[in-house]
Amino acid sequence: MANLSQPEATNLAAGQNPPPEQQLQDHLDDHAFSFSPITLKKLPHLSDYLQDLQPTGPNPLDRNPFFHPSDGFYVNTSDIVLRQVACRLSPSGTIASPSHHLAYIRAGPRKQIFFDHCATRAAIVTCGGLCPGMNTVIRELVVGLWDLYGVRQIYGIKAGYRGFYSIHPIELNPKMVHNWHRRGGTVLETSRGGFDLTKIVDAIENHGFNQVYIIGGDGTMRGAVKIFEEVRRRKLKVGVTGIPKTVDNDVGIIDRSFGFQTAVEMAEQAIHAAHVEAESAVNGIGLVKLMGRSTGHIALHATLSSRDVDCCLIPETEFYLEGKGGLLEFLEQRLKERGHAVVVVAEGAGQDLIPRTTAQKEERDESGNMVFLDVGAWLKTELKKWWDKEHPHELFTVKYIDPTYMIRAVPANATDNLYCTLVAHSAIHGLMAGYTGFVTGPINANHAYIPLADVAQAKNEVNIKDHKWEWVRSITNQPDFVKSKQNLV
């Protein structure tokens, strides 16, 4: 038995059970603990519907002068990545939470491949809005296919999904894409909408593409699921993979998506500018609107990084303007104490507070998403109306900064560039191994292959019960608007 403190020894002497923490420690001192069941998510493979499919041969990395494969270099089906690595143990030493573990196949090169380099025709497409790192992913796909597997037929699809059937593909090679990682945006160009499943798969078949790399956000991933399913229905030897691109970091399951860290870095610069403006004015408020339709990850992380923010508003939690505990009361107190304030608002926050016409309620963009109204412009107007009413003869200014297009258009920073290389090469290794209908990304810092359908349905929202959101509130000292509203009722 482990050594006990005096109070614990007294409890035992009196016949009382030791506290749960001590029971667990006693158990672990003498016993190993057991894992709860693990379910490995099945990953689609071309051989699932192409019964006669056989490997084309050993991985060409065996002959690559820059690689020296040794034991453990190649990944096999027994290498997995657990979805959740933080667990809670019961006093008996068993896993109490979670009760069931999910696992995914680990990403990486396989010893046997299913595509001959001479017969491989790869297509790369970018869809949806811009995001830092898109050109890096394209570059690394081209260079990886060319240098690692000897593929010479690599094509770029211009203008998003509609480019499959409306624009002739362009040939890509390492020399052409050499400096693309230093450029923002996407050289292949992009667009929203244009998804016509039959035309897209017909074009894939007519062009002889047998590997398709689709870079885009959650809407693009839902389209990729349909392409994969149609390819499988037609029994085509075509591998389909998605590479999640969402600057908002709202794609579920994976740790983060490429471009997110660059976005946070640029957002912090916007917050700094707003703070300087607010601090340099009498009763100045710096108002920054950041990207985040359904999630507030950029606003949250930029707030934590900056530490100059007085209030952070995100879509996952409500806020209100007037009344006790509201935003206006909080800002008035802040201006009295400091003479200035900085407010960060995610674009999806407060949409239910903004008056809309009937037509605006029905409006959708080309991807089918509801068109959001500008919460930053609305909030600026409301702040000015409030101050004019409450303090008509006092100086007041609101400096509104919307850095959205500046953030989307910049090249990826060093961290995101490295991430883009890893995710691109993982995607290549997966398709070459015959896997299809998957997304690649890091889970607990280990890259894995995840079924496309799972990623298309999953969301990565800010958990407002998590310590990170509590940390935000401790830095800003902003009220808990939900509790304040409940108290008013």
Coordinates of C-alpha atoms in Angstrom, one line a residue:
M1 CA 0.0 0.0 0.0
A2 CA 1.2 3.5 -0.7
N3 CA 2.2 5.8 2.2
L4 CA -0.8 7.6 3.6
S5 CA -1.0 11.1 5.1
Q6 CA -2.0 11.4 8.8
P7 CA -5.7 12.3 8.0
E8 CA -6.0 9.4 5.5
A9 CA -4.5 7.0 8.0
T10 CA -7.0 8.2 10.7
N11 CA -9.9 7.6 8.3
L12 CA -8.8 4.0 7.7
A13 CA -8.3 3.4 11.4
A14 CA -11.9 4.6 12.0
G15 CA -13.1 2.1 9.4
Q16 CA -13.9 4.7 6.7
N17 CA -13.1 4.2 3.1
P18 CA -10.2 6.2 1.7
P19 CA -11.1 9.0 -0.8
P20 CA -11.5 7.9 -4.4
E21 CA -8.2 9.5 -5.4
Q22 CA -6.4 7.4 -2.9
Q23 CA -8.2 4.3 -3.9
L24 CA -7.2 4.8 -7.5
Q25 CA -3.6 5.5 -6.5
D26 CA -3.5 2.3 -4.4
H27 CA -4.8 0.4 -7.4
L28 CA -2.3 1.8 -9.9
D29 CA 0.6 1.1 -7.5
D30 CA -0.1 -2.6 -7.8
H31 CA -2.1 -3.2 -11.0
A32 CA -2.2 -2.2 -14.6
F33 CA -5.4 -0.7 -15.8
S34 CA -7.4 -1.8 -18.8
F35 CA -8.8 0.1 -21.8
S36 CA -12.4 0.1 -22.8
P37 CA -13.3 -1.4 -26.2
I38 CA -11.8 0.3 -29.3
T39 CA -13.7 0.6 -32.6
L40 CA -11.6 1.1 -35.7
K41 CA -13.4 3.2 -38.3
K42 CA -13.5 1.4 -41.6
L43 CA -11.8 3.2 -44.4
P44 CA -13.0 2.7 -47.9
H45 CA -10.6 1.0 -50.3
L46 CA -10.7 0.6 -54.0
S47 CA -10.6 -3.2 -53.6
D48 CA -14.0 -3.0 -51.8
Y49 CA -15.7 -2.7 -55.2
L50 CA -13.0 -3.7 -57.6
Q51 CA -12.7 -7.3 -56.7
D52 CA -9.8 -8.1 -59.0
L53 CA -7.6 -5.2 -58.0
Q54 CA -4.1 -6.1 -57.0
P55 CA -1.1 -4.0 -55.9
T56 CA 1.0 -2.7 -58.7
G57 CA 4.2 -3.3 -56.9
P58 CA 6.4 -2.1 -54.0
N59 CA 6.5 1.5 -53.0
P60 CA 9.0 3.5 -55.2
L61 CA 10.3 5.1 -52.0
D62 CA 12.4 1.9 -51.7
R63 CA 14.4 3.2 -54.6
N64 CA 14.4 6.9 -53.8
P65 CA 17.9 8.1 -53.0
F66 CA 16.6 10.5 -50.3
F67 CA 14.8 7.9 -48.3
H68 CA 16.1 4.9 -46.5
P69 CA 13.1 2.9 -45.4
S70 CA 13.8 0.8 -42.3
D71 CA 11.8 -1.1 -39.8
G72 CA 8.8 1.1 -38.8
F73 CA 9.1 3.4 -41.9
Y74 CA 6.1 2.0 -43.6
V75 CA 2.7 2.2 -42.0
N76 CA 0.4 -0.9 -42.0
T77 CA -3.2 -1.6 -41.0
S78 CA -2.4 -2.3 -37.4
D79 CA -1.1 1.3 -36.9
I80 CA -4.0 3.4 -35.5
V81 CA -4.7 6.8 -34.0
L82 CA -7.1 7.1 -31.1
R83 CA -9.7 9.8 -31.4
Q84 CA -9.4 10.7 -27.7
V85 CA -6.3 10.3 -25.6
A86 CA -7.4 12.0 -22.4
C87 CA -9.3 9.6 -20.2
R88 CA -10.7 9.4 -16.7
L89 CA -10.0 6.4 -14.6
S90 CA -12.5 4.8 -12.1
P91 CA -11.3 3.9 -8.6
S92 CA -11.0 0.3 -9.9
G93 CA -8.5 1.3 -12.6
T94 CA -10.8 0.9 -15.6
I95 CA -11.6 3.7 -18.1
A96 CA -14.6 5.5 -16.8
S97 CA -14.8 8.1 -19.6
P98 CA -15.1 7.8 -22.5
S99 CA -16.8 4.4 -22.3
H100 CA -15.9 3.6 -25.9
H101 CA -12.9 4.5 -28.0
L102 CA -12.8 5.4 -31.7
A103 CA -9.7 4.9 -33.7
Y104 CA -8.6 5.8 -37.2
I105 CA -6.0 4.3 -39.6
R106 CA -2.8 6.1 -39.3
A107 CA -1.6 8.1 -42.3
G108 CA 1.7 7.5 -44.1
P109 CA 3.4 5.5 -46.8
R110 CA 2.5 1.9 -47.4
K111 CA 4.9 -0.9 -48.5
Q112 CA 2.6 -1.9 -51.4
I113 CA 0.9 0.6 -53.8
F114 CA -2.1 0.3 -56.1
F115 CA -1.2 2.9 -58.8
D116 CA 1.5 2.6 -61.4
H117 CA 3.3 6.0 -61.8
C118 CA 3.1 5.8 -65.6
A119 CA -0.7 5.3 -65.6
T120 CA -1.5 7.8 -62.8
R121 CA -3.4 10.9 -63.8
A122 CA -4.0 13.2 -60.9
A123 CA -6.4 16.2 -60.7
I124 CA -6.2 18.9 -58.1
V125 CA -9.1 21.4 -57.5
T126 CA -9.7 24.2 -55.0
C127 CA -13.2 25.2 -54.1
G128 CA -14.9 27.8 -51.9
G129 CA -13.4 30.9 -50.2
L130 CA -9.7 31.7 -49.9
C131 CA -7.5 30.5 -47.1
P132 CA -3.8 30.9 -46.3
G133 CA -1.9 27.9 -47.5
M134 CA -4.0 26.8 -50.5
N135 CA -1.1 27.4 -52.9
T136 CA 1.2 25.5 -50.5
V137 CA -1.1 22.5 -50.6
I138 CA -1.2 22.5 -54.4
R139 CA 2.6 22.9 -54.6
E140 CA 3.2 20.0 -52.2
L141 CA 0.8 17.7 -53.9
V142 CA 2.5 18.4 -57.3
V143 CA 6.0 18.0 -55.8
G144 CA 5.1 15.0 -53.7
L145 CA 3.5 13.1 -56.6
W146 CA 6.4 14.0 -58.9
D147 CA 9.3 13.3 -56.6
L148 CA 8.0 10.6 -54.2
Y149 CA 6.1 8.5 -56.7
G150 CA 7.3 9.5 -60.1
V151 CA 3.9 10.7 -61.4
R152 CA 4.2 13.0 -64.4
Q153 CA 0.6 13.5 -65.4
I154 CA -0.7 16.1 -62.8
Y155 CA -3.5 18.6 -63.7
G156 CA -5.0 21.6 -62.1
I157 CA -8.8 22.2 -62.3
K158 CA -9.5 25.9 -62.5
A159 CA -12.5 27.7 -60.9
G160 CA -13.6 25.1 -58.4
Y161 CA -16.1 22.3 -59.1
R162 CA -17.5 23.9 -62.3
G163 CA -14.0 23.8 -63.8
F164 CA -14.2 20.0 -64.2
Y165 CA -16.7 20.3 -67.0
S166 CA -16.3 23.9 -68.3
I167 CA -12.5 24.7 -68.4
H168 CA -9.7 22.6 -69.9
P169 CA -7.3 21.3 -67.2
I170 CA -3.8 22.8 -67.0
E171 CA -0.7 20.6 -66.6
L172 CA 1.3 21.2 -63.5
N173 CA 4.9 20.4 -62.7
P174 CA 7.4 21.2 -59.9
K175 CA 9.1 24.0 -61.9
M176 CA 5.7 25.7 -62.4
V177 CA 4.6 25.6 -58.8
H178 CA 8.1 26.2 -57.3
N179 CA 7.2 29.6 -55.6
W180 CA 3.5 29.1 -55.2
H181 CA 3.8 28.7 -51.4
R182 CA 4.9 32.3 -51.2
R183 CA 1.7 33.6 -52.8
G184 CA -1.7 34.1 -51.2
G185 CA -5.0 32.9 -52.6
T186 CA -5.0 30.0 -55.1
V187 CA -3.3 30.2 -58.5
L188 CA -5.9 27.6 -59.7
E189 CA -8.6 30.1 -59.0
T190 CA -11.8 29.1 -57.1
S191 CA -15.5 29.6 -57.0
R192 CA -18.6 28.7 -55.0
G193 CA -21.3 26.5 -56.3
G194 CA -21.2 24.9 -59.8
F195 CA -21.6 21.5 -58.3
D196 CA -23.1 19.2 -61.0
L197 CA -22.4 15.6 -59.9
T198 CA -23.0 13.9 -63.2
K199 CA -21.0 16.4 -65.2
I200 CA -18.1 16.3 -62.7
V201 CA -17.8 12.5 -62.7
D202 CA -18.3 12.4 -66.5
A203 CA -15.4 14.8 -66.8
I204 CA -13.2 12.8 -64.4
E205 CA -13.9 9.7 -66.5
N206 CA -13.4 11.4 -69.9
H207 CA -10.1 13.0 -68.8
G208 CA -8.9 9.7 -67.5
F209 CA -8.2 11.0 -64.0
N210 CA -7.7 8.2 -61.5
Q211 CA -6.7 10.4 -58.5
V212 CA -8.7 13.4 -57.4
Y213 CA -7.5 15.8 -54.7
I214 CA -10.3 18.1 -53.5
I215 CA -9.3 21.2 -51.4
G216 CA -12.2 23.0 -49.7
G217 CA -14.4 23.6 -46.7
D218 CA -17.3 21.7 -45.2
G219 CA -19.6 22.4 -48.2
T220 CA -16.8 21.2 -50.5
M221 CA -16.3 18.0 -48.4
R222 CA -20.1 17.2 -48.7
G223 CA -19.6 17.5 -52.5
A224 CA -16.6 15.2 -52.3
V225 CA -18.7 12.6 -50.5
K226 CA -21.1 12.6 -53.4
I227 CA -18.3 12.4 -56.0
F228 CA -16.8 9.4 -54.1
E229 CA -20.1 7.6 -53.9
E230 CA -20.8 8.2 -57.7
V231 CA -17.3 7.0 -58.6
R232 CA -17.9 3.9 -56.5
R233 CA -21.4 3.3 -58.0
R234 CA -19.8 3.4 -61.5
K235 CA -17.0 1.1 -60.3
L236 CA -14.2 3.4 -61.5
K237 CA -10.6 3.0 -60.4
V238 CA -10.5 6.5 -59.1
G239 CA -9.3 7.5 -55.7
V240 CA -11.0 10.5 -54.1
T241 CA -9.6 12.4 -51.1
G242 CA -10.5 15.7 -49.4
I243 CA -8.1 18.2 -47.9
P244 CA -10.1 20.3 -45.4
K245 CA -9.7 24.1 -46.0
T246 CA -11.5 26.3 -43.5
V247 CA -9.9 29.3 -42.0
D248 CA -12.6 29.3 -39.3
N249 CA -11.2 25.9 -38.1
D250 CA -14.8 24.6 -38.0
V251 CA -14.1 21.1 -39.5
G252 CA -14.7 18.4 -36.9
I253 CA -12.6 15.5 -35.7
I254 CA -9.2 16.9 -36.8
D255 CA -7.1 19.1 -34.5
R256 CA -7.1 22.0 -36.8
S257 CA -7.3 22.9 -40.5
F258 CA -4.5 24.6 -42.5
G259 CA -4.5 28.4 -42.5
F260 CA -5.9 28.7 -39.0
Q261 CA -2.7 29.7 -37.2
T262 CA -1.9 32.3 -39.9
A263 CA -5.4 33.7 -39.5
V264 CA -5.0 34.0 -35.8
E265 CA -1.7 35.8 -36.2
M266 CA -3.1 38.3 -38.7
A267 CA -6.2 38.8 -36.5
E268 CA -4.1 39.7 -33.6
Q269 CA -2.5 42.5 -35.7
A270 CA -6.0 43.9 -36.4
I271 CA -6.8 43.8 -32.7
H272 CA -3.6 45.6 -31.9
A273 CA -4.5 48.3 -34.4
A274 CA -8.0 48.6 -32.9
H275 CA -6.5 48.9 -29.4
V276 CA -4.1 51.7 -30.5
E277 CA -7.0 53.6 -32.1
A278 CA -9.3 53.2 -29.1
E279 CA -6.5 54.1 -26.6
S280 CA -5.7 57.3 -28.6
A281 CA -9.2 58.6 -28.5
V282 CA -11.5 60.0 -25.8
N283 CA -14.0 57.3 -24.9
G284 CA -12.7 55.3 -27.8
I285 CA -14.0 51.8 -28.7
G286 CA -12.0 49.6 -31.1
L287 CA -14.4 47.1 -32.8
V288 CA -12.9 44.2 -34.8
K289 CA -15.0 41.7 -36.8
L290 CA -13.3 38.4 -37.4
M291 CA -14.2 35.3 -39.5
G292 CA -16.3 32.6 -37.9
R293 CA -19.8 31.9 -39.3
S294 CA -20.7 29.1 -36.9
T295 CA -17.6 28.9 -34.7
G296 CA -15.6 31.5 -32.8
H297 CA -12.2 29.8 -32.8
I298 CA -10.3 32.7 -34.5
A299 CA -11.9 35.3 -32.2
L300 CA -11.2 33.2 -29.1
H301 CA -7.5 32.4 -30.0
A302 CA -6.8 36.0 -31.1
T303 CA -8.3 37.3 -27.9
L304 CA -6.1 35.0 -25.8
S305 CA -3.0 35.9 -27.9
S306 CA -3.7 39.7 -27.8
R307 CA -4.8 40.2 -24.1
D308 CA -6.0 43.7 -25.2
V309 CA -9.6 42.6 -25.7
D310 CA -12.3 43.7 -23.3
C311 CA -15.1 41.6 -24.8
C312 CA -15.1 38.6 -27.2
L313 CA -18.4 37.7 -28.8
I314 CA -18.8 34.4 -30.6
P315 CA -21.6 32.4 -32.2
E316 CA -21.6 29.7 -29.6
T317 CA -23.0 32.0 -26.9
E318 CA -25.7 34.6 -26.9
F319 CA -25.3 38.2 -25.9
Y320 CA -27.6 41.2 -25.6
L321 CA -27.2 44.9 -25.6
E322 CA -29.5 46.7 -23.2
G323 CA -30.4 46.1 -19.6
K324 CA -28.5 44.9 -16.5
G325 CA -25.6 42.7 -17.4
G326 CA -25.8 43.6 -21.0
L327 CA -23.0 44.6 -23.4
L328 CA -23.8 48.4 -23.2
E329 CA -23.7 48.4 -19.4
F330 CA -20.4 46.5 -19.4
L331 CA -18.8 48.9 -22.0
E332 CA -19.9 52.0 -20.0
Q333 CA -18.2 50.7 -16.9
R334 CA -15.1 49.9 -19.0
L335 CA -15.0 53.4 -20.4
K336 CA -15.3 54.9 -17.0
E337 CA -12.4 52.8 -15.7
R338 CA -10.0 52.9 -18.6
G339 CA -11.3 55.5 -21.1
H340 CA -11.3 53.0 -23.9
A341 CA -12.4 49.4 -24.8
V342 CA -11.8 46.8 -27.5
V343 CA -14.5 44.5 -28.7
V344 CA -13.9 41.4 -30.9
V345 CA -17.0 39.9 -32.6
A346 CA -17.1 36.8 -34.9
E347 CA -19.1 37.3 -38.0
G348 CA -21.8 34.7 -37.0
A349 CA -22.4 36.2 -33.5
G350 CA -25.5 38.2 -32.8
Q351 CA -27.2 37.4 -36.1
D352 CA -30.5 36.8 -34.3
L353 CA -30.3 40.4 -32.9
I354 CA -30.0 42.1 -36.3
P355 CA -33.4 43.1 -37.9
R356 CA -33.9 41.4 -41.3
T357 CA -36.4 41.9 -44.1
T358 CA -38.3 38.9 -45.4
A359 CA -36.1 38.8 -48.4
Q360 CA -32.9 38.8 -46.3
K361 CA -34.2 35.9 -44.2
E362 CA -34.4 33.8 -47.4
E363 CA -31.2 34.9 -49.1
R364 CA -28.6 32.2 -49.7
D365 CA -25.1 32.3 -51.2
E366 CA -24.0 30.0 -54.1
S367 CA -23.0 27.3 -51.6
G368 CA -26.5 27.4 -50.1
N369 CA -25.4 29.1 -46.8
M370 CA -27.6 31.8 -45.3
V371 CA -26.2 35.2 -46.1
F372 CA -25.1 36.9 -42.9
L373 CA -25.6 40.5 -42.2
D374 CA -22.6 42.6 -41.1
V375 CA -22.7 42.3 -37.3
G376 CA -19.8 44.7 -37.0
A377 CA -21.5 47.5 -38.9
W378 CA -24.7 46.9 -37.0
L379 CA -22.9 46.9 -33.7
K380 CA -21.1 50.1 -34.5
T381 CA -24.4 51.8 -35.3
E382 CA -26.0 50.6 -32.1
L383 CA -23.0 51.8 -30.0
K384 CA -23.3 55.3 -31.5
K385 CA -27.0 55.4 -31.0
W386 CA -26.6 54.3 -27.4
W387 CA -23.9 56.9 -26.6
D388 CA -25.8 59.8 -28.3
K389 CA -28.8 58.9 -26.2
E390 CA -27.0 58.5 -22.9
H391 CA -24.2 61.0 -23.2
P392 CA -25.2 63.5 -25.9
H393 CA -22.5 66.1 -25.1
E394 CA -19.5 63.8 -24.5
L395 CA -16.8 62.8 -27.0
F396 CA -17.1 59.2 -28.3
T397 CA -15.7 57.3 -31.3
V398 CA -15.9 53.7 -32.6
K399 CA -13.2 52.5 -34.9
Y400 CA -14.4 49.6 -36.9
I401 CA -11.9 47.2 -38.5
D402 CA -12.9 44.3 -40.7
P403 CA -9.7 42.4 -41.7
T404 CA -11.5 39.5 -43.4
Y405 CA -10.1 39.8 -46.9
M406 CA -6.6 40.8 -45.7
I407 CA -6.5 37.6 -43.6
R408 CA -7.8 35.3 -46.3
A409 CA -5.4 36.6 -48.9
V410 CA -2.1 36.3 -47.2
P411 CA 0.4 33.5 -47.7
A412 CA 0.6 30.8 -45.0
N413 CA 3.1 31.4 -42.1
A414 CA 5.9 28.9 -41.4
T415 CA 3.8 26.7 -39.1
D416 CA 0.9 26.4 -41.6
N417 CA 3.3 25.8 -44.5
L418 CA 4.8 22.8 -42.7
Y419 CA 1.3 21.6 -41.9
C420 CA 0.3 21.9 -45.6
T421 CA 3.3 19.7 -46.6
L422 CA 2.3 17.0 -44.1
V423 CA -1.3 16.9 -45.1
A424 CA -0.6 16.9 -48.8
H425 CA 1.9 14.1 -48.5
S426 CA -0.4 12.1 -46.3
A427 CA -3.1 12.4 -48.9
I428 CA -0.8 11.2 -51.6
H429 CA 0.3 8.2 -49.6
G430 CA -3.3 7.3 -48.9
L431 CA -4.5 7.3 -52.5
M432 CA -1.4 5.5 -53.7
A433 CA -2.2 2.8 -51.1
G434 CA -5.6 2.3 -52.7
Y435 CA -7.6 4.1 -50.0
T436 CA -10.4 6.4 -51.2
G437 CA -13.2 8.5 -49.8
F438 CA -11.1 9.9 -47.0
V439 CA -9.8 13.1 -45.5
T440 CA -6.4 13.4 -43.9
G441 CA -5.6 15.5 -40.9
P442 CA -4.0 15.4 -37.4
I443 CA -5.8 13.8 -34.5
N444 CA -4.0 14.4 -31.3
A445 CA -1.0 15.5 -33.4
N446 CA -0.9 12.2 -35.3
H447 CA -2.0 12.3 -39.0
A448 CA -4.8 9.9 -39.8
Y449 CA -7.2 8.9 -42.5
I450 CA -10.8 9.7 -41.7
P451 CA -13.9 8.7 -43.8
L452 CA -15.1 11.7 -45.9
A453 CA -18.7 11.2 -44.7
D454 CA -17.6 11.5 -41.1
V455 CA -15.8 14.8 -41.6
A456 CA -18.5 16.3 -43.8
Q457 CA -21.0 15.8 -40.9
A458 CA -18.8 16.8 -38.0
K459 CA -18.5 20.3 -36.6
N460 CA -15.8 21.8 -34.4
E461 CA -17.6 24.3 -32.2
V462 CA -16.1 26.2 -29.3
N463 CA -17.0 24.4 -26.1
I464 CA -18.1 27.3 -23.8
K465 CA -17.9 24.9 -20.8
D466 CA -14.2 24.3 -21.6
H467 CA -11.4 25.9 -19.7
K468 CA -10.3 27.8 -22.8
W469 CA -13.5 29.9 -22.9
E470 CA -13.3 30.4 -19.1
W471 CA -9.8 31.7 -19.7
V472 CA -11.1 34.2 -22.2
R473 CA -13.6 35.5 -19.7
S474 CA -11.0 35.8 -17.0
I475 CA -8.8 37.9 -19.3
T476 CA -11.6 40.2 -20.6
N477 CA -13.7 40.2 -17.4
Q478 CA -16.7 40.3 -19.6
P479 CA -20.1 39.2 -18.1
D480 CA -21.7 35.8 -18.7
F481 CA -24.4 37.1 -20.9
V482 CA -26.4 33.9 -20.7
K483 CA -26.6 33.9 -16.9
S484 CA -27.2 37.6 -16.8
K485 CA -30.2 37.2 -19.2
Q486 CA -31.6 34.3 -17.1
N487 CA -31.4 36.5 -14.0
L488 CA -33.3 39.2 -15.8
V489 CA -36.1 36.8 -16.6

